[in-house]
Coordinates of C-alpha atoms in Angstrom, one line a residue:
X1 CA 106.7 91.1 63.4
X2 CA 110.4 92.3 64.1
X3 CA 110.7 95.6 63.0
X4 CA 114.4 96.4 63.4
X5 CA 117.4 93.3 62.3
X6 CA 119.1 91.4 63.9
X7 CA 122.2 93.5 64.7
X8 CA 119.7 95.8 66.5
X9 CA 118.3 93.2 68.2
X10 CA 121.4 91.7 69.4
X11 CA 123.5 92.1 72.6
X12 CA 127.0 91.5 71.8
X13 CA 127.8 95.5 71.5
X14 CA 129.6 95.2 74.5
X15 CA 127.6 98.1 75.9
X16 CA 126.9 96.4 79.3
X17 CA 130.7 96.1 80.0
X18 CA 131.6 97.6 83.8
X19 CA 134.1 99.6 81.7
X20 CA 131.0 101.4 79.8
X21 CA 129.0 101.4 83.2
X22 CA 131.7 103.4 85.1
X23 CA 131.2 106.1 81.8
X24 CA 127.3 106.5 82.2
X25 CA 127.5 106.9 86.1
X26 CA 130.3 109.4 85.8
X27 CA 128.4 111.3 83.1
X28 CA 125.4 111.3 85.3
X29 CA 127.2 112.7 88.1
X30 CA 130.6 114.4 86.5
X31 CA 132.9 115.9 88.4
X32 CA 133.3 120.2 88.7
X33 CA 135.2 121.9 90.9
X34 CA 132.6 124.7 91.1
X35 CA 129.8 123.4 90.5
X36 CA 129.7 119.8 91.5
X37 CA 132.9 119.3 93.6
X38 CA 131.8 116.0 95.4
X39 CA 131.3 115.0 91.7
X40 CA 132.4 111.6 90.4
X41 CA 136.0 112.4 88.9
X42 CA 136.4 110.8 86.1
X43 CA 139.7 108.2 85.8
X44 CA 138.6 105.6 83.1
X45 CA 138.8 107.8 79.8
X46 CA 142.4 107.5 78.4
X47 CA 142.3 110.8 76.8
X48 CA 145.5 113.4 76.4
X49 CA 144.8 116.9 78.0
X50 CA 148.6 118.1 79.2
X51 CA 149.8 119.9 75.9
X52 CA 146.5 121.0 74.9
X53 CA 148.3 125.0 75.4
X54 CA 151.0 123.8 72.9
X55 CA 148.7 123.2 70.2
X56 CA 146.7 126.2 71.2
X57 CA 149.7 128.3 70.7
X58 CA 150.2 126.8 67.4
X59 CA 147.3 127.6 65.9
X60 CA 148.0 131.2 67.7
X61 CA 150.7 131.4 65.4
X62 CA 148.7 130.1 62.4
X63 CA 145.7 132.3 62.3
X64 CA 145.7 131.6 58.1
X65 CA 145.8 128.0 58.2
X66 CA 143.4 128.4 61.3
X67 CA 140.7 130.2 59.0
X68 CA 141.5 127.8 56.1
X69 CA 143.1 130.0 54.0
X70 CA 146.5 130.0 52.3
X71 CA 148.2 132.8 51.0
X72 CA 146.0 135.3 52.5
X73 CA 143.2 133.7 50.3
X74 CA 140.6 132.0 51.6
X75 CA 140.3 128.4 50.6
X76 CA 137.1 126.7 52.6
X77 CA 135.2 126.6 49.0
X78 CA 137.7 124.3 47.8
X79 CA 137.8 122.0 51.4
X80 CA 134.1 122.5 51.2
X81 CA 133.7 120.4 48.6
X82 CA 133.4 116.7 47.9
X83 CA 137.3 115.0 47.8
X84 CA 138.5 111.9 46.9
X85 CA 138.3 109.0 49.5
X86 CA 142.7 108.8 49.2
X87 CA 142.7 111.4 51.1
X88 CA 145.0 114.9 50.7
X89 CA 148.1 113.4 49.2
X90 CA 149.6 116.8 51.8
X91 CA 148.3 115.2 54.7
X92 CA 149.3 111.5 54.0
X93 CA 152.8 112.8 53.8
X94 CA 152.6 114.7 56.8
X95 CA 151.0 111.8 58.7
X96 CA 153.6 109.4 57.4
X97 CA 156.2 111.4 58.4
X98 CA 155.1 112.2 62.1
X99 CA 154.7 108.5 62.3
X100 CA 158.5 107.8 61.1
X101 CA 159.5 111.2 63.7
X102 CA 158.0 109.1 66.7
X103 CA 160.0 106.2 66.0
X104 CA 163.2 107.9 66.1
X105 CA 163.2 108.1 62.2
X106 CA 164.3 104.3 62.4
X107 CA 162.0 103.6 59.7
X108 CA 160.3 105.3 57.1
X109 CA 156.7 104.9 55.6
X110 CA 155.2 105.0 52.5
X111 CA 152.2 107.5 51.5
X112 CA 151.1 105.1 49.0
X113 CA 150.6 102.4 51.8
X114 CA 148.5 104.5 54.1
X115 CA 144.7 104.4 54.5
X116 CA 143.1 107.3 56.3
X117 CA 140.1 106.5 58.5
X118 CA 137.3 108.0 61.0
X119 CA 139.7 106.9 64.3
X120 CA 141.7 104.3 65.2
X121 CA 138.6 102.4 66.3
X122 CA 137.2 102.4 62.2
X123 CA 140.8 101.4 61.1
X124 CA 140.9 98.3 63.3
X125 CA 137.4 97.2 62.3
X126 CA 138.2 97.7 59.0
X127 CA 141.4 95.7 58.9
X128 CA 139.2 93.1 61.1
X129 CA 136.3 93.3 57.7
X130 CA 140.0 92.7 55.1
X131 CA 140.9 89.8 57.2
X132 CA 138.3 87.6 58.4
X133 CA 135.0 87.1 58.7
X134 CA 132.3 84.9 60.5
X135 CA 133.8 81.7 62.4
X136 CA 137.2 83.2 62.2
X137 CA 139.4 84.6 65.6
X138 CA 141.7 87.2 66.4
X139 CA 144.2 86.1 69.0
X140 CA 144.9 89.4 71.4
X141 CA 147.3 89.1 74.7
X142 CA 145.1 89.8 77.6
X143 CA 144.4 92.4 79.3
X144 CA 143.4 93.8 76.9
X145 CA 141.2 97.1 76.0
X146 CA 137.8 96.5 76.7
X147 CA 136.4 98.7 73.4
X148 CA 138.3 96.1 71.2
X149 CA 135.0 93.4 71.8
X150 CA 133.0 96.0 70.8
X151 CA 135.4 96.9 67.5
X152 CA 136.6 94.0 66.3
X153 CA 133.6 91.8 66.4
X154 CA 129.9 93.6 66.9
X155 CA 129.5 93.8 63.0
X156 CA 132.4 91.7 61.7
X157 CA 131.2 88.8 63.5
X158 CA 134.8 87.7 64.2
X159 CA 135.6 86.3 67.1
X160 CA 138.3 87.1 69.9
X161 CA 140.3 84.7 71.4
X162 CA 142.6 85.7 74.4
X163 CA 146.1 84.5 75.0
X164 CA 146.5 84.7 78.5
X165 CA 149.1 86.6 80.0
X166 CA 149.4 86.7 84.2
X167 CA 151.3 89.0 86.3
X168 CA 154.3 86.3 87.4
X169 CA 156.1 88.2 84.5
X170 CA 154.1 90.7 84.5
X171 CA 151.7 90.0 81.8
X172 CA 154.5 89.3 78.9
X173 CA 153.4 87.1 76.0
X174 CA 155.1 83.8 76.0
X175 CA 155.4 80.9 73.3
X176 CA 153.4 78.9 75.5
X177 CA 150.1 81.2 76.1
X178 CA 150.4 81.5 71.9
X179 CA 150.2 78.0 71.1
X180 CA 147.4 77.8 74.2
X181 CA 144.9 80.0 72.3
X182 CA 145.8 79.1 68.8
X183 CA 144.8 75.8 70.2
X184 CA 141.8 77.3 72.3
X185 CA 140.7 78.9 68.9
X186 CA 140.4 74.8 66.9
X187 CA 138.7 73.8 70.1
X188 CA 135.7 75.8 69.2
X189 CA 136.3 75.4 65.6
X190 CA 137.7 78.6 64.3
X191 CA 140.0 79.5 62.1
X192 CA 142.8 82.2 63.4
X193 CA 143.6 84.8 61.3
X194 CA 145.7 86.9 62.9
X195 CA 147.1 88.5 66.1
X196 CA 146.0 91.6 67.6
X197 CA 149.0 93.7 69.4
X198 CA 148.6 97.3 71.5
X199 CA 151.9 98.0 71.5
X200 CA 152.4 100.5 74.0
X201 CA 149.9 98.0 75.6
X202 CA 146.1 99.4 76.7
X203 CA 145.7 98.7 80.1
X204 CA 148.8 98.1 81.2
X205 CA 151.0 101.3 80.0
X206 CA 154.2 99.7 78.8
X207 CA 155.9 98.7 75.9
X208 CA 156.2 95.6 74.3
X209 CA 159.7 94.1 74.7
X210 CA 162.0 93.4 71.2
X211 CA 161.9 89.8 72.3
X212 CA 158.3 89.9 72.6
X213 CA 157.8 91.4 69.0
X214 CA 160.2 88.4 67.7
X215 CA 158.3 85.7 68.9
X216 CA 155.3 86.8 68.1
X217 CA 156.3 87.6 64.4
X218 CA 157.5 84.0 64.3
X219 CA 154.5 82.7 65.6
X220 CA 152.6 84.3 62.9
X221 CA 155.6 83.2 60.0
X222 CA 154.7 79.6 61.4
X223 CA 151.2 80.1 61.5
X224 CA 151.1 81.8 58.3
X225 CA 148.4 84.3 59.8
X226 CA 148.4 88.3 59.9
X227 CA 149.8 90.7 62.7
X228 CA 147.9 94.1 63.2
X229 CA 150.3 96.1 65.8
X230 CA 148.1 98.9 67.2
X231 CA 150.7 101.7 67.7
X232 CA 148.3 104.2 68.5
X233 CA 150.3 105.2 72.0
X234 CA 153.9 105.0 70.3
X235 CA 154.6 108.9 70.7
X236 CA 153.4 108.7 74.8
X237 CA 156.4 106.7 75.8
X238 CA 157.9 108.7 78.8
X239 CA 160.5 106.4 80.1
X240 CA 163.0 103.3 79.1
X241 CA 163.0 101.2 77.7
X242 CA 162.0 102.9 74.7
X243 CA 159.0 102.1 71.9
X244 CA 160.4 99.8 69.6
X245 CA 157.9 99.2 65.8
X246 CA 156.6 96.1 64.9
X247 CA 158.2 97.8 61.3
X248 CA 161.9 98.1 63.0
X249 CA 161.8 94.2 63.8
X250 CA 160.6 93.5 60.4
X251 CA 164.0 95.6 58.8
X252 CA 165.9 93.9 61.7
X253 CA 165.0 90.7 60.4
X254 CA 165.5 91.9 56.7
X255 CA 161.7 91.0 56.1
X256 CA 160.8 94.1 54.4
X257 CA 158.6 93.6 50.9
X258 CA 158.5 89.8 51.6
X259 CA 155.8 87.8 52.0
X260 CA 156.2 88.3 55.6
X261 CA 155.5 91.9 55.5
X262 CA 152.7 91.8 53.5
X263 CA 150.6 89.9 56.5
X264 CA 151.9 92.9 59.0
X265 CA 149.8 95.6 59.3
X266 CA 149.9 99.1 61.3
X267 CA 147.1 101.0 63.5
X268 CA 147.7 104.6 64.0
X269 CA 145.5 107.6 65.4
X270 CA 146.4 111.5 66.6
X271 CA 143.6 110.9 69.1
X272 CA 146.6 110.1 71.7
X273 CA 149.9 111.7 71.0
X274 CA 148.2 114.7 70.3
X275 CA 145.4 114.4 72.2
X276 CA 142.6 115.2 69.4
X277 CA 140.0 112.4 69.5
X278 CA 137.3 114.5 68.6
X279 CA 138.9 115.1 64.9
X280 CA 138.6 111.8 64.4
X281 CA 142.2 110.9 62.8
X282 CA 143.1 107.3 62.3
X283 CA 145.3 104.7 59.6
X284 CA 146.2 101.9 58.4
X285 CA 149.7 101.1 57.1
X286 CA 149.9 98.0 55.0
X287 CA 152.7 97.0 52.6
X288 CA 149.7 94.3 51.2
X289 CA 148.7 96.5 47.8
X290 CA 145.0 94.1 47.7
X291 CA 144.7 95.1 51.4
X292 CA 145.4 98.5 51.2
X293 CA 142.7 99.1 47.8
X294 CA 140.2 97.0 50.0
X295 CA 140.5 99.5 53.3
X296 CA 140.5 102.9 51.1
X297 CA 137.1 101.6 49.3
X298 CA 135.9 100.7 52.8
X299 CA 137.2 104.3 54.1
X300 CA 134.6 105.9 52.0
X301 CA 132.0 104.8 55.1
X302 CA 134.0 107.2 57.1
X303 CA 136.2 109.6 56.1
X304 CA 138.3 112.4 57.5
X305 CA 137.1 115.7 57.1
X306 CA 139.1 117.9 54.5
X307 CA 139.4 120.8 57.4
X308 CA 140.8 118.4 59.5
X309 CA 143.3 116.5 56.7
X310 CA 144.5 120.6 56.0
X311 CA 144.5 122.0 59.1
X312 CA 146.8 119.2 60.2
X313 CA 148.7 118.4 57.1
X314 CA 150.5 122.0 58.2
X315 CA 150.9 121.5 62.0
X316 CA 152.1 118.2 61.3
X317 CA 154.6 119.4 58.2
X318 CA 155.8 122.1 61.1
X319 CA 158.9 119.2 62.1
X320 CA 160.1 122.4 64.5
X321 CA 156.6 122.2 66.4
X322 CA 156.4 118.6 66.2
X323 CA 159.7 118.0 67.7
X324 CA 159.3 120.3 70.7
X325 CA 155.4 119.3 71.2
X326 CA 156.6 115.1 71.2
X327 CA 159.8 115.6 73.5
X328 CA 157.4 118.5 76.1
X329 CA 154.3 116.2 76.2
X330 CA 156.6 113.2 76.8
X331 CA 158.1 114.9 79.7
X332 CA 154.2 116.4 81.0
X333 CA 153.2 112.6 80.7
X334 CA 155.8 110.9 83.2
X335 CA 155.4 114.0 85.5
X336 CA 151.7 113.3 86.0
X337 CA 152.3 109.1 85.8
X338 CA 154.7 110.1 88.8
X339 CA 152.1 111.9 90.4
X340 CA 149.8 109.3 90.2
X341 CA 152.1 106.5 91.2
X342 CA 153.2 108.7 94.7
X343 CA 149.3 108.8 95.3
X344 CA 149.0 105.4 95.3
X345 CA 152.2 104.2 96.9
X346 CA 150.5 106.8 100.0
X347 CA 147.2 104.8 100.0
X348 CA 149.2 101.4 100.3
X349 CA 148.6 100.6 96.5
X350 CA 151.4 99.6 94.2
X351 CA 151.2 99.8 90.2
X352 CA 152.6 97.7 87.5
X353 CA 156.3 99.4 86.3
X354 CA 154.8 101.4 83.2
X355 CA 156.3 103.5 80.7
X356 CA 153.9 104.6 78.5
X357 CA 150.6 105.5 78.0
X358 CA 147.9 107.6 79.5
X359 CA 146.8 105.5 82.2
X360 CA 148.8 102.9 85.0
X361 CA 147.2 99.1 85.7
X362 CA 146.6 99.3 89.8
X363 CA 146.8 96.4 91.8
X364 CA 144.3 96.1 94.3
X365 CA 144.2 92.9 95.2
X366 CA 145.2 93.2 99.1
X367 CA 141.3 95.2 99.0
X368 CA 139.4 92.5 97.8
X369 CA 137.4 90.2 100.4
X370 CA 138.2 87.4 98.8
X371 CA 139.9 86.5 95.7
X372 CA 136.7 86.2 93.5
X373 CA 136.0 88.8 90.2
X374 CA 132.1 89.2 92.1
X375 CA 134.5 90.7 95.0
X376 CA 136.2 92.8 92.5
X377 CA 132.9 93.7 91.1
X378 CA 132.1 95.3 94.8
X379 CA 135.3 96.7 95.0
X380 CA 134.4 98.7 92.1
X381 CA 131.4 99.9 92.9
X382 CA 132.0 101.0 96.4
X383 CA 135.0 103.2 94.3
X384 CA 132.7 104.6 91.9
X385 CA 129.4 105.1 93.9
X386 CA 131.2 106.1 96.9
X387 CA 134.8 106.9 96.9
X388 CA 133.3 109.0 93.7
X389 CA 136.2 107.6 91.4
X390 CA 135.2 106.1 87.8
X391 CA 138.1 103.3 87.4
X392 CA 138.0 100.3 85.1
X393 CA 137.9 97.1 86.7
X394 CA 140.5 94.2 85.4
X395 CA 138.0 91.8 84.8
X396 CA 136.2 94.0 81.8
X397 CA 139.8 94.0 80.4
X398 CA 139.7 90.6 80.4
X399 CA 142.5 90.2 83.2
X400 CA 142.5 86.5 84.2
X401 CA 143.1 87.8 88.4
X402 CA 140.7 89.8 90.4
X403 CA 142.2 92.7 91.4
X404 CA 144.1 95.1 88.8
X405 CA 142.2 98.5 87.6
X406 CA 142.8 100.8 85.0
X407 CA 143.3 104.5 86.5
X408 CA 144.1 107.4 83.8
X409 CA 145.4 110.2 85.0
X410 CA 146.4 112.6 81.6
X411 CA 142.4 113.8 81.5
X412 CA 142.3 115.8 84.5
X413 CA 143.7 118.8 86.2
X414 CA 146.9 118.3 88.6
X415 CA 144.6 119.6 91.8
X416 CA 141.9 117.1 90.3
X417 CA 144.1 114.2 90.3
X418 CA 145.8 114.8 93.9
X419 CA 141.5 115.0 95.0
X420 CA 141.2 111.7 93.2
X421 CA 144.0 110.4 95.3
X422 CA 142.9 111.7 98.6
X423 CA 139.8 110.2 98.2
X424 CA 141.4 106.9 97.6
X425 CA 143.5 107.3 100.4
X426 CA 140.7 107.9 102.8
X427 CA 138.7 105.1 101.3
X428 CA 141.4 102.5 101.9
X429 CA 142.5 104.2 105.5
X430 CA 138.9 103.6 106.6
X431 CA 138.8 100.2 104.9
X432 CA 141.9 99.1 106.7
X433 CA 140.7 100.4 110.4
X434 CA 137.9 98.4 109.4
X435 CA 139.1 95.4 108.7

């Protein structure tokens, strides 16, 4: 007798990715520059650690807020207790406000039309639950992240089809690789629902172009499916051209409360512009009202923590700390993307023009011994198990050439990622005398 379902029982977590292996091999030999300096170093988590003394300072200069109090009176009975699933109509403001501040104040949000959620990974699977369901796709330009097979279809059930993008434009969506997977998707006899959009893009650490963002809103006009645009990285672009809001092409195109609008929908998250995964901070922004009542019900499976919605709501409402954190972390972020980029260009390795992001997409093709994803697969390997790097291969992005990695470098010290890149540059020296 089976004693656990058949979710349990199933494999299509997306647990056995490379990208996941790299994480439990780097965990079983991390990294320390005292105490286990030969150490894999770990290059495949795309986490924010430059302003982390900025927002230490802040709370410095907080200590009430801090210790949850206001007023000199302490308050943590009162976050203590049970609150509505809305969330702190403080915080919402805040949030929506920080959001409109990133985009240059182009656009404004809405309170009303945000959902607060446990990440930006439960706000994506929750828009995927709104949306669609079993024998239904999501259309997502490849590469794309490699968490998103686990999100957006291990308990929805929904399935992902790729539109393929290849580096002879350098991995721009085109009208052509739309109607492809549309077509891909009533080949195996599901019914698209919407497009998926990173926008700064996960792997590849740019942002998608305005022409981009036109055709694929009308794509989805045409189609008459939904657009989730995954902004999650809008506040780490570092160079031009600049971020531009699925919402700022929708006002462009005078497409505001239309029916149009109503089938666009927003993913955001702190846990990258101000580097705070571990407070688990994520929306949706939806101008659909049935949408938006749906997710908030659904948020009730995981909520933000009051301490977190008030601790923030007052960092975030601080616009004098929240214009000189965005502008100084920008600046910290193409520093260190500069860094990286000289490493590699001194190992012989050239990286796709980013500007954005916490991470650059690497190509490595001129490496491979032969121009297969198994000789990608070694490549990998021989970087993590003996270079002692943990990257993330192309092809667990989904890339359709062997070849291209995913290095971060915003996780790591400044000594720790020039190490990283002298061990890369004695891997490939040794490889080339080699060869």
């Amino acid at each position: 007798m089976r004693l656990l379902s058949e979710k349990a029982m199933c494999n299509t977590h997306g647990q056995d990715s490379s990208y996941f292996t790299g994480w439990v091999e780097y965990e079983k030999n991390p990294y320390d520059e005292v105490k286990n300096p030969t150490g894999i170093i770990q290059m495949g988590l795309a986490e924010n650690q430059l302003s982390f003394d900025l927002l230490e300072s802040w709370l410095a200069n907080n200590q009430d807020t801090a210790s949850f109090k206001k007023d000199g009176q302490s308050i943590f009975r009162e976050l203590a207790l049970f609150q509505d699933y809305h969330g702190l109509p403080a915080f919402k403001k805040a949030m929506v406000e920080f959001m409109s501040e990133i985009r240059g104040n182009k656009v404004t949000f809405d309170q009303n039309k945000l959902v607060l959620t446990a990440g930006a990974t439960a706000a994506n699977e929750t828009l995927i639950f709104c949306l669609a369901g079993k024998g239904d796709a999501i259309l997502l330009p490849t590469p794309y992240y490699p968490g998103f097979d686990r999100d957006l279809q291990w308990r929805t059930r929904v399935e992902i089809v790729p539109i393929q993008c290849t580096s002879s434009n350098n991995f721009q969506i085109t009208a052509p690789a739309l109607e492809q997977a549309y077509q891909d998707a009533q080949n195996r006899n599901l019914k698209v629902k919407g497009v998926l959009l990173t926008n700064p893009s996960n792997p590849l650490g740019i942002t998608i172009s305005r022409s981009e963002l036109n055709l694929v809103l009308s794509f989805i006009i045409s189609k008459g499916i939904h657009l989730i645009s995954d902004e999650i990285y809008s506040g780490t672009v570092f160079n031009s051209p600049g971020f531009v809001s699925i919402m700022e092409v929708l006002k462009e195109k005078k497409c505001e409360n239309t029916e149009v609008s109503n089938r666009v929908h927003i993913v955001y998250g702190l846990s990258k512009d101000l580097g705070l995964p571990g407070f688990r901070v994520g929306a949706i922004y939806s101008n659909n009202e049935k949408l938006v009542s749906t997710a908030t019900k659904m948020s009730s499976f995981g909520l933000v923590s009051s301490q977190t919605q008030y601790l923030l709501s007052a960092l975030l409402s601080d616009k004098k700390f929240t214009k000189s954190y965005i502008s100084e972390n920008q600046k910290r972020l193409k520093n260190r993307q500069k860094q990286l980029v000289k490493g590699f260009e001194k190992a012989g390795i050239s990286c796709l023009k980013s500007n954005a992001g916490l991470f650059c997409w690497v190509n490595m093709k001129h490496l491979l011994k032969s121009n297969t994803f198994e000789a990608e697969k070694e490549l990998w390997e021989r970087i993590v198990y003996d270079v002692k790097l943990n990257i993330s291969p192309g092809s667990s992005c989904h890339c359709t050439e062997p070849g291209w990695f995913r290095v971060c470098f915003a996780n790591m010290s400044e000594t720790t990622l020039n190490l990283a890149m002298d061990r890369l540059k004695t891997f490939v020296d040794s490889t080339t005398n080699t060869n």
